[in-house]
Coordinates of C-alpha atoms and ligand atoms in Angstrom, one line a residue:
X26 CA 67.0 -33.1 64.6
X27 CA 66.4 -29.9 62.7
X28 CA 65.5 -31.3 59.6
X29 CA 65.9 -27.8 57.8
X30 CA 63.8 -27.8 54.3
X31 CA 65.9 -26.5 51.5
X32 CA 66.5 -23.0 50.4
X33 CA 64.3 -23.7 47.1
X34 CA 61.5 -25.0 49.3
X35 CA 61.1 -22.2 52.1
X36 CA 61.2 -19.5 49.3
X37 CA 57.7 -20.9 47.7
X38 CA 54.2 -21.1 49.4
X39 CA 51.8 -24.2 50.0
X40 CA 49.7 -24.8 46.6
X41 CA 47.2 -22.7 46.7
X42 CA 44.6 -25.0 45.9
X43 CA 45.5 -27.1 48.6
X44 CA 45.0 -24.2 51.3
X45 CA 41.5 -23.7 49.6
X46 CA 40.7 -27.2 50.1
X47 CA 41.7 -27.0 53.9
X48 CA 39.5 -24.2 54.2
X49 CA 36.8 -25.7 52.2
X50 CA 37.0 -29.0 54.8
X51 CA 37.0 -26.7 58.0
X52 CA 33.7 -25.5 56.9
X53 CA 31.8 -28.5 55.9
X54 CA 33.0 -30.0 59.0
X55 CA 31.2 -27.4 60.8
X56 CA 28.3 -28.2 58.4
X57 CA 28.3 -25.5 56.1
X58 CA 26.5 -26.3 52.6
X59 CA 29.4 -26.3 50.3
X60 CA 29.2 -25.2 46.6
X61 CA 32.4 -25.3 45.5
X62 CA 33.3 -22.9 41.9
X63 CA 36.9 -22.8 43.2
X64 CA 39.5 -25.7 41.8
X65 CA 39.3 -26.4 38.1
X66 CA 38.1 -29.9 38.8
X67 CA 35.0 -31.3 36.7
X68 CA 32.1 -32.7 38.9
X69 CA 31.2 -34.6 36.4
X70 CA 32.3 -38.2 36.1
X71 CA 34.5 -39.4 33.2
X72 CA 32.5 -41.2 30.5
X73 CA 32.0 -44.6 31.1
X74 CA 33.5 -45.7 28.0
X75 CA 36.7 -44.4 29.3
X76 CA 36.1 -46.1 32.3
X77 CA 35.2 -49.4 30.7
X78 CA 38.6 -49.2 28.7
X79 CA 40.5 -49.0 32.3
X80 CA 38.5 -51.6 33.6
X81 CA 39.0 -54.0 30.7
X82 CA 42.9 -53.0 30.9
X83 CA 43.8 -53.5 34.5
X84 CA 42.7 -57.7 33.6
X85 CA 45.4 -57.4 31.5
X86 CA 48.9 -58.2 33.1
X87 CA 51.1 -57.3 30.5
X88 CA 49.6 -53.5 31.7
X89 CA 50.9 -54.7 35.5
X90 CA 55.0 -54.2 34.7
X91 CA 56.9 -51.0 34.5
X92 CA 55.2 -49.1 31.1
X93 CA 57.6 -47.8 28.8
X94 CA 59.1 -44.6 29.3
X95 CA 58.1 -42.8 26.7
X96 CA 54.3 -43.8 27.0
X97 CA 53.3 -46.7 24.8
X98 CA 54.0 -46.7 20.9
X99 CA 50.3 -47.0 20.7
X100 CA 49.5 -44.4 22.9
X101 CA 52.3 -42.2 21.1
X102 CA 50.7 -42.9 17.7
X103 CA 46.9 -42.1 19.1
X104 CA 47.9 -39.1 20.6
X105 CA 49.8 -38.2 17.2
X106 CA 46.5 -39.2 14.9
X107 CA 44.5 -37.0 17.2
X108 CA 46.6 -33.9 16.9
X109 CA 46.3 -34.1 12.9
X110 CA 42.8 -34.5 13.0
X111 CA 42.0 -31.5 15.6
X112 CA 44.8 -29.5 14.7
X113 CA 46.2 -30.9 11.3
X114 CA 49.9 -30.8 12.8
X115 CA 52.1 -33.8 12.0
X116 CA 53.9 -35.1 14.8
X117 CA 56.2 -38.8 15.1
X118 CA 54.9 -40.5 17.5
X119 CA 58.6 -41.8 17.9
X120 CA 60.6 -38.9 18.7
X121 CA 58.0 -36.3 19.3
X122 CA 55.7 -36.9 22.1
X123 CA 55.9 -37.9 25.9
X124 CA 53.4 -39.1 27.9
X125 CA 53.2 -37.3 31.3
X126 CA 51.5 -37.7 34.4
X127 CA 49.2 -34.5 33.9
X128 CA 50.2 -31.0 32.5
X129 CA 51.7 -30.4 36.5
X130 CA 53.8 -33.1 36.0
X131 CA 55.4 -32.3 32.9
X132 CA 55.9 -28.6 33.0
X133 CA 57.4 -28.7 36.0
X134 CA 59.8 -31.4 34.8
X135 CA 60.3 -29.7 31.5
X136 CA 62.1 -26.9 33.4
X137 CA 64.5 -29.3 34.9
X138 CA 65.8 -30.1 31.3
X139 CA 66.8 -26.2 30.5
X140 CA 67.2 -24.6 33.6
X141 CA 70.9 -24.6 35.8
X142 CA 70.5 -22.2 39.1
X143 CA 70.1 -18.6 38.5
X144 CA 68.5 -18.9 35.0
X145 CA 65.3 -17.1 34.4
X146 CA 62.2 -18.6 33.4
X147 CA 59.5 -15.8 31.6
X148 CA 55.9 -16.9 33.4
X149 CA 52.7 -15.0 33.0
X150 CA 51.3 -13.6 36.3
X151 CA 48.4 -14.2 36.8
X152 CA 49.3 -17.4 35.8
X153 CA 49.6 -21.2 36.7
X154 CA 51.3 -21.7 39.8
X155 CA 53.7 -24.2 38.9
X156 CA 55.3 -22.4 36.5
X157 CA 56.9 -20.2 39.4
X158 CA 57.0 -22.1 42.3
X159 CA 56.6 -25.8 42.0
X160 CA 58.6 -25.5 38.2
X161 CA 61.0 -22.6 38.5
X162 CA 61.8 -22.1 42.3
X163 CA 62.5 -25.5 43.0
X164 CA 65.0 -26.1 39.9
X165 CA 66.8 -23.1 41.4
X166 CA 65.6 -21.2 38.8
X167 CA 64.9 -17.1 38.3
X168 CA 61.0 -16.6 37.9
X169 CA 60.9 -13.3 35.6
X170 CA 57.0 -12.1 35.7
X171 CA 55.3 -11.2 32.4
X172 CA 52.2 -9.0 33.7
X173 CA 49.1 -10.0 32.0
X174 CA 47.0 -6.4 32.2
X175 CA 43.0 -6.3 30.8
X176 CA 44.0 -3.3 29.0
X177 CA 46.4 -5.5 26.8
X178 CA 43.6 -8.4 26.8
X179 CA 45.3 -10.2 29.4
X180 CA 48.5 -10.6 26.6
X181 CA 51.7 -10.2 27.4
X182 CA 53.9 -7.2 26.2
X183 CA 56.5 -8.9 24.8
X184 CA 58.2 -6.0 23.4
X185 CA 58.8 -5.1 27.4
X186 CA 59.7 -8.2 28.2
X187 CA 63.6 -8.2 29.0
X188 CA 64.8 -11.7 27.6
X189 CA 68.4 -11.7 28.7
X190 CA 69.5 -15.2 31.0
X191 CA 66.2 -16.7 29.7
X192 CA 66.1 -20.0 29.3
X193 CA 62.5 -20.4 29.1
X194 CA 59.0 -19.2 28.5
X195 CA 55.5 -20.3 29.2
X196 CA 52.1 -19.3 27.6
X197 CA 48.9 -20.6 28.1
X198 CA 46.5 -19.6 26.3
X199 CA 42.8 -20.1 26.5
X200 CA 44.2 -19.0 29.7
X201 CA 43.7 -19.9 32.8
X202 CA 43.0 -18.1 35.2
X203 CA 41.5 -15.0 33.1
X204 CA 39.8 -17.1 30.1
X205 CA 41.6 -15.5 27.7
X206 CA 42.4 -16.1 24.3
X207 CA 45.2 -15.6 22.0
X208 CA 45.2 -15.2 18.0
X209 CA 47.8 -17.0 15.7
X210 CA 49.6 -13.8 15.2
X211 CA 50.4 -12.9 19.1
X212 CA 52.0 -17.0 18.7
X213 CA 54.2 -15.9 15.9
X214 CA 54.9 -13.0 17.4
X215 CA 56.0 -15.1 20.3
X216 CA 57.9 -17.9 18.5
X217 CA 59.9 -15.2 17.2
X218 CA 60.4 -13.8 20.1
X219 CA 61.8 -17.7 21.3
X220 CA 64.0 -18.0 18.5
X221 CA 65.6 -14.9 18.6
X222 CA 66.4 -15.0 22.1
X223 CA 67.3 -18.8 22.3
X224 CA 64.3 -19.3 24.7
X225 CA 62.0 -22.6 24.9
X226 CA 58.7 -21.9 24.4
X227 CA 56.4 -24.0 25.9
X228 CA 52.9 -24.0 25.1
X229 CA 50.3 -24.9 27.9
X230 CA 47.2 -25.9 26.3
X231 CA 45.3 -27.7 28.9
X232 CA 42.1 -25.6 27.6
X233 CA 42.5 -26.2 24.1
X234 CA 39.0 -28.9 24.1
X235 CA 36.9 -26.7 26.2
X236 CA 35.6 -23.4 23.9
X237 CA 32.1 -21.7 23.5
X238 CA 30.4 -19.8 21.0
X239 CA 31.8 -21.2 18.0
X240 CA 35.8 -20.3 18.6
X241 CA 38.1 -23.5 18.5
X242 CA 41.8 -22.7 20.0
X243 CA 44.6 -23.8 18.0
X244 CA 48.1 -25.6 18.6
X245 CA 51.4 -23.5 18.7
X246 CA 52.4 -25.5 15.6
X247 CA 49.9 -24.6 13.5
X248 CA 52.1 -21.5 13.9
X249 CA 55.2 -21.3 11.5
X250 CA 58.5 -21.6 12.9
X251 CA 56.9 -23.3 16.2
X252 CA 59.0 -26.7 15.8
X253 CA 62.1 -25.2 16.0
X254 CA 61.2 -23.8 19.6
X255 CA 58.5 -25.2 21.2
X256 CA 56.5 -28.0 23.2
X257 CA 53.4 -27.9 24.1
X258 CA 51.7 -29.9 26.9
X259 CA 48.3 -31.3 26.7
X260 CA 46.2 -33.1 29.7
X261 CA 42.8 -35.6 29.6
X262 CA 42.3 -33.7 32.8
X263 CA 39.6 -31.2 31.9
X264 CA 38.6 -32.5 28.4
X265 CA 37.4 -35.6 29.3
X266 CA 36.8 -35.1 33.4
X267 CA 39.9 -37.3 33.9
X268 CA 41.9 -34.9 37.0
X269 CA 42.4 -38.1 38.6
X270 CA 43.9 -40.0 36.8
X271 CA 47.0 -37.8 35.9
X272 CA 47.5 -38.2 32.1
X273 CA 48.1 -35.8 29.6
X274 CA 51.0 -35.5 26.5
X275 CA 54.0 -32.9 25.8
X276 CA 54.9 -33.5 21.9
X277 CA 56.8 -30.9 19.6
X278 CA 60.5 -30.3 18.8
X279 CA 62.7 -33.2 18.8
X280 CA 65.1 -32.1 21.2
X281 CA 62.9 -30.7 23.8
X282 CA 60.8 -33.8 24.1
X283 CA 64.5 -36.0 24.4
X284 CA 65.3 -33.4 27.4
X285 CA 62.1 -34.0 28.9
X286 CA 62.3 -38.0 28.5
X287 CA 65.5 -37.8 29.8
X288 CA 64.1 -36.3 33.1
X289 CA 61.1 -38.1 33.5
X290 CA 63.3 -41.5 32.8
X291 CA 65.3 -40.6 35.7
X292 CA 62.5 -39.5 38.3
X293 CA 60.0 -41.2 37.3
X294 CA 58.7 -44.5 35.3
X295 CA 56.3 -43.3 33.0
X296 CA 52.1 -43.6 33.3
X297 CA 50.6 -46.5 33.8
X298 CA 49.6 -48.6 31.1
X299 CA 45.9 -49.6 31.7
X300 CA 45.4 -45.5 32.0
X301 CA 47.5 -45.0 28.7
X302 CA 44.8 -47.5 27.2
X303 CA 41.5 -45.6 28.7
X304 CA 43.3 -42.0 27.2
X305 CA 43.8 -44.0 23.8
X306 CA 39.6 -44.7 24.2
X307 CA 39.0 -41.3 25.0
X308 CA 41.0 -39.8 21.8
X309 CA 39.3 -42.1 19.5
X310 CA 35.7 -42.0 20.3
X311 CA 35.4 -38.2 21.1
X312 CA 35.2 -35.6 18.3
X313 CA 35.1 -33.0 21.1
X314 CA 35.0 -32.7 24.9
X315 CA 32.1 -34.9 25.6
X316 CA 30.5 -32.5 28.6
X317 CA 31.0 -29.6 26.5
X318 CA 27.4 -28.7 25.7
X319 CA 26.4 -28.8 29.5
X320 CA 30.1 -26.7 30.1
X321 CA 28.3 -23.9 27.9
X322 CA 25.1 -24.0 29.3
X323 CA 27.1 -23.2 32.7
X324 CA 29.1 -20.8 31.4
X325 CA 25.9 -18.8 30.7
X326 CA 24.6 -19.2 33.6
X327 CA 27.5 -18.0 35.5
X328 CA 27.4 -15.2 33.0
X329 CA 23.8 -14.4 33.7
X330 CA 23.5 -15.2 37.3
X331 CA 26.8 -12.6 38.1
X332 CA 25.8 -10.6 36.2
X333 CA 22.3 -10.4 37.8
X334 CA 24.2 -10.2 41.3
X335 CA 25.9 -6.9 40.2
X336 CA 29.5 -8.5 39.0
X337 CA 30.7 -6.7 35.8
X338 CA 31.5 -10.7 34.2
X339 CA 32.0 -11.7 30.4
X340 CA 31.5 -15.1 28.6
X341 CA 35.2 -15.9 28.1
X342 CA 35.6 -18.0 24.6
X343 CA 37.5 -20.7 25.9
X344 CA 38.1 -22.4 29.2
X345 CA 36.4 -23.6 33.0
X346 CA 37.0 -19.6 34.2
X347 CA 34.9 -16.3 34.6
X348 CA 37.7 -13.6 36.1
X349 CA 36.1 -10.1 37.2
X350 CA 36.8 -8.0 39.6
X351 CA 35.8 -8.0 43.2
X352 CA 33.7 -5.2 44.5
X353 CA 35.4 -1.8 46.0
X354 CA 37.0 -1.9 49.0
X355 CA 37.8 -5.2 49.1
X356 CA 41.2 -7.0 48.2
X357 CA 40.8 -10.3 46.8
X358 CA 41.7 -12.6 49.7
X359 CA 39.2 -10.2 51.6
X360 CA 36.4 -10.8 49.0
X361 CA 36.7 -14.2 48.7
X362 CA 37.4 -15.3 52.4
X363 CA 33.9 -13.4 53.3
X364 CA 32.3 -15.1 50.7
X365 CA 33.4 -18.4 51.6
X366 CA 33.0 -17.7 55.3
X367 CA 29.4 -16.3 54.8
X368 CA 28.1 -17.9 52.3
X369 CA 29.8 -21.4 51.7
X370 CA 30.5 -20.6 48.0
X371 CA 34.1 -21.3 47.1
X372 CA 35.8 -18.7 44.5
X373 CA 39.4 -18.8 44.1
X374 CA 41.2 -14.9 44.9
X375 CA 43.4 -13.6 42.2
X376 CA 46.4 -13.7 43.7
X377 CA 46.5 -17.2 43.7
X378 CA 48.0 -16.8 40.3
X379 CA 50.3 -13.9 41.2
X380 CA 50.7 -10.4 42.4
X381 CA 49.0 -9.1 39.3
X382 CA 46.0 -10.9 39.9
X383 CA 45.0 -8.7 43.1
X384 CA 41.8 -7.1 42.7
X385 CA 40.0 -10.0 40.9
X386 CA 38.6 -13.5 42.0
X387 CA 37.8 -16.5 39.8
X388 CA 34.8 -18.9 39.2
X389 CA 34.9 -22.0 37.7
X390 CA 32.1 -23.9 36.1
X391 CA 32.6 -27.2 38.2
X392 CA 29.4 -27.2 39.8
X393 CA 25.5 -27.5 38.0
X394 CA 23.8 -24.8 36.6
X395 CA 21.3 -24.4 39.5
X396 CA 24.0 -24.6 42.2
X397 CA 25.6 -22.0 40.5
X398 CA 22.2 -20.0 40.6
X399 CA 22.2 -20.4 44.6
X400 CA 25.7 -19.6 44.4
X401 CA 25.1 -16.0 42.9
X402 CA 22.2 -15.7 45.4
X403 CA 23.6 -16.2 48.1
X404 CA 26.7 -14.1 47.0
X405 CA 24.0 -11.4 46.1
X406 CA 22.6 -11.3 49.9
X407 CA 25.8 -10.8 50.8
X408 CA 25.6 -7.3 50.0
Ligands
MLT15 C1 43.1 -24.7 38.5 O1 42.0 -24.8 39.1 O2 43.6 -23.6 38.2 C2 43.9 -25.9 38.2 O3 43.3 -26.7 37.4 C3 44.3 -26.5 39.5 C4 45.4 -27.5 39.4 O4 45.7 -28.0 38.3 O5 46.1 -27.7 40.4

């Protein structure tokens, strides 16, 4: 049998974080000490009270049948009462949110509700991979780059950006990968831009809970005009060390949530209960990310310890990521496949995010602060 993958599926590559990982095992079988800054993943356990909410949950067999769709009422109406009290937006829990599986899961479903073959979808680069390939190349879909440049503050130009056949537009911002951040007026700016252009804007604010120095990110709705273009997708993932568990919430104009619930209704059957229950815990105990003080402290350390290795690195405001530029001569798969091959560290190359991301590598603060020390060490012997 031939068995020939689709068209969609040849054009993208394997996930980048899943080649890392491959790499990463290869090495530690060979017994290499592993100190891994690469994947966005929190070390650090998610708090027990979460955990206790799960536990008490799974005894309970109403949680055992097919959840609802949507995502519980009561998780819907949590989720809602958070968003007023962090970003005093008013959402209905009835028509205007969705559970998903994780921020993956739902942006990449999200384009399935606007996007018929050929249609362009705007995506940052660097960026999130699944907007391009997992979202927009497997729908059938046109990705349409919007370079994010360090002269422009890793923003995109929107003024440049050619709109026509686009059905849809993502922004993420605190950004991963380059820590950026964004100010209410580059959003309106933006939900103009979706409006005038019929274009869905959605909003990835996955970072939103994890922000240094005194800056707090905002919501796209806190914007004006937002809920008549927009969703924005949310995950527990990194606010409350919950990658696992795959939960997260898209909320925000009426109609894009329906086209959204009409996809996930028809792929999948919605996230399970008893993990609905433990996110409903973590939204109502928490007044902020509950590892954020010892996500600072790394952060400076990265800062410091780079810095003290000869990298030219800044403290980003807002998210897991420090983005600098590798050293002359190098490209970034070169950089970062002699680091990890000499030195065991794990930093994620640029272009994992997109051609525009050549020339820089990525560290994440997913290990402690004294790893991170050896980390820059080692990098620093490295010449
Ligand atoms: C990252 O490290 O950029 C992401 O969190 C990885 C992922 O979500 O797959």
């Amino acid at each position: 049998m031939i068995m020939e993958y689709s068209k969609a599926l040849q054009k993208i590559p394997p996930y980048p974080f899943v080649e890392i990982s491959r790499k990463k095992t290869a090495l530690k079988k060979k017994g290499v000490d592993i100190i891994d800054l690469g994947i966005g993943d929190p070390d650090l356990p998610t708090p027990k009270g979460i955990v206790d909410a799960m536990k008490a949950a799974v005894e309970e067999e109403k949680y055992h049948r097919y959840p609802a769709d949507q995502g519980s009422i009561e998780f819907r109406e949590a989720w809602a009462g958070w968003c007023k009290n962090r970003f005093g937006i008013q959402l209905d829990p009835e028509t205007q949110v969705q559970t998903v599986m994780g921020s993956k899961e739902g942006l990449c479903n999200l384009i399935r509700a606007f996007v018929n073959p050929g249609d362009k979808v705007l995506v940052p680069d660097p960026g999130y991979p699944g907007y391009k390939n997992g979202g927009t190349i497997l729908t059938g879909g046109i990705p349409v780059e919007m370079p994010l440049l360090e002269e422009n503050g890793y923003l995109p130009e929107l003024e440049k950006v050619d709109a026509k056949g686009a059905k849809l537009m993502f922004l993420n911002y605190p950004n991963n990968p380059t820590g950026a951040v964004a100010d209410k007026s580059f959003y309106k700016e933006a939900v103009d831009f979706a409006i005038d252009n019929d274009i869905v804007l959605c909003s990835d604010n996955a970072y939103s809970e994890i922000y240094f120095g005194g800056y707090k990110p905002f919501s796209v709705f806190e914007v004006e005009g937002a809920y008549d273009c927009a969703i924005e997708i949310h995950s527990f993932s990194k606010t409350y060390n919950m990658t696992g568990w795959r939960l997260g919430a898209a909320y925000g104009n009426e109609k894009i949530v329906a086209g959204l619930s009409k996809v996930k209704s028809n792929i999948d059957s919605g996230c399970f209960e008893a993990v609905q229950k433990a996110g409903i815990y973590g939204l109502e105990n928490y007044d902020e990310a509950p590892a954020l003080e010892e996500y600072e402290k790394r952060m400076d350390t990265i800062i410091s310890a780079f810095k003290e290795a000869g990298f030219d690195v800044k403290k980003p405001k807002a998210t897991f990521y420090v983005w600098a530029r590798v050293p002359e001569g190098e490209t970034s798969e070169s950089f970062v496949t002699k680091v990890m091959e000499r030195t065991g560290v794990v930093i994620t190359p640029g272009t994992a995010f997109g051609k525009y991301g050549e020339g820089y590598f990525r560290v994440s603060i997913t290990s402690s602060t004294e790893r991170i020390k050896e980390a820059a060490e080692r990098i620093k012997k490295l010449g």
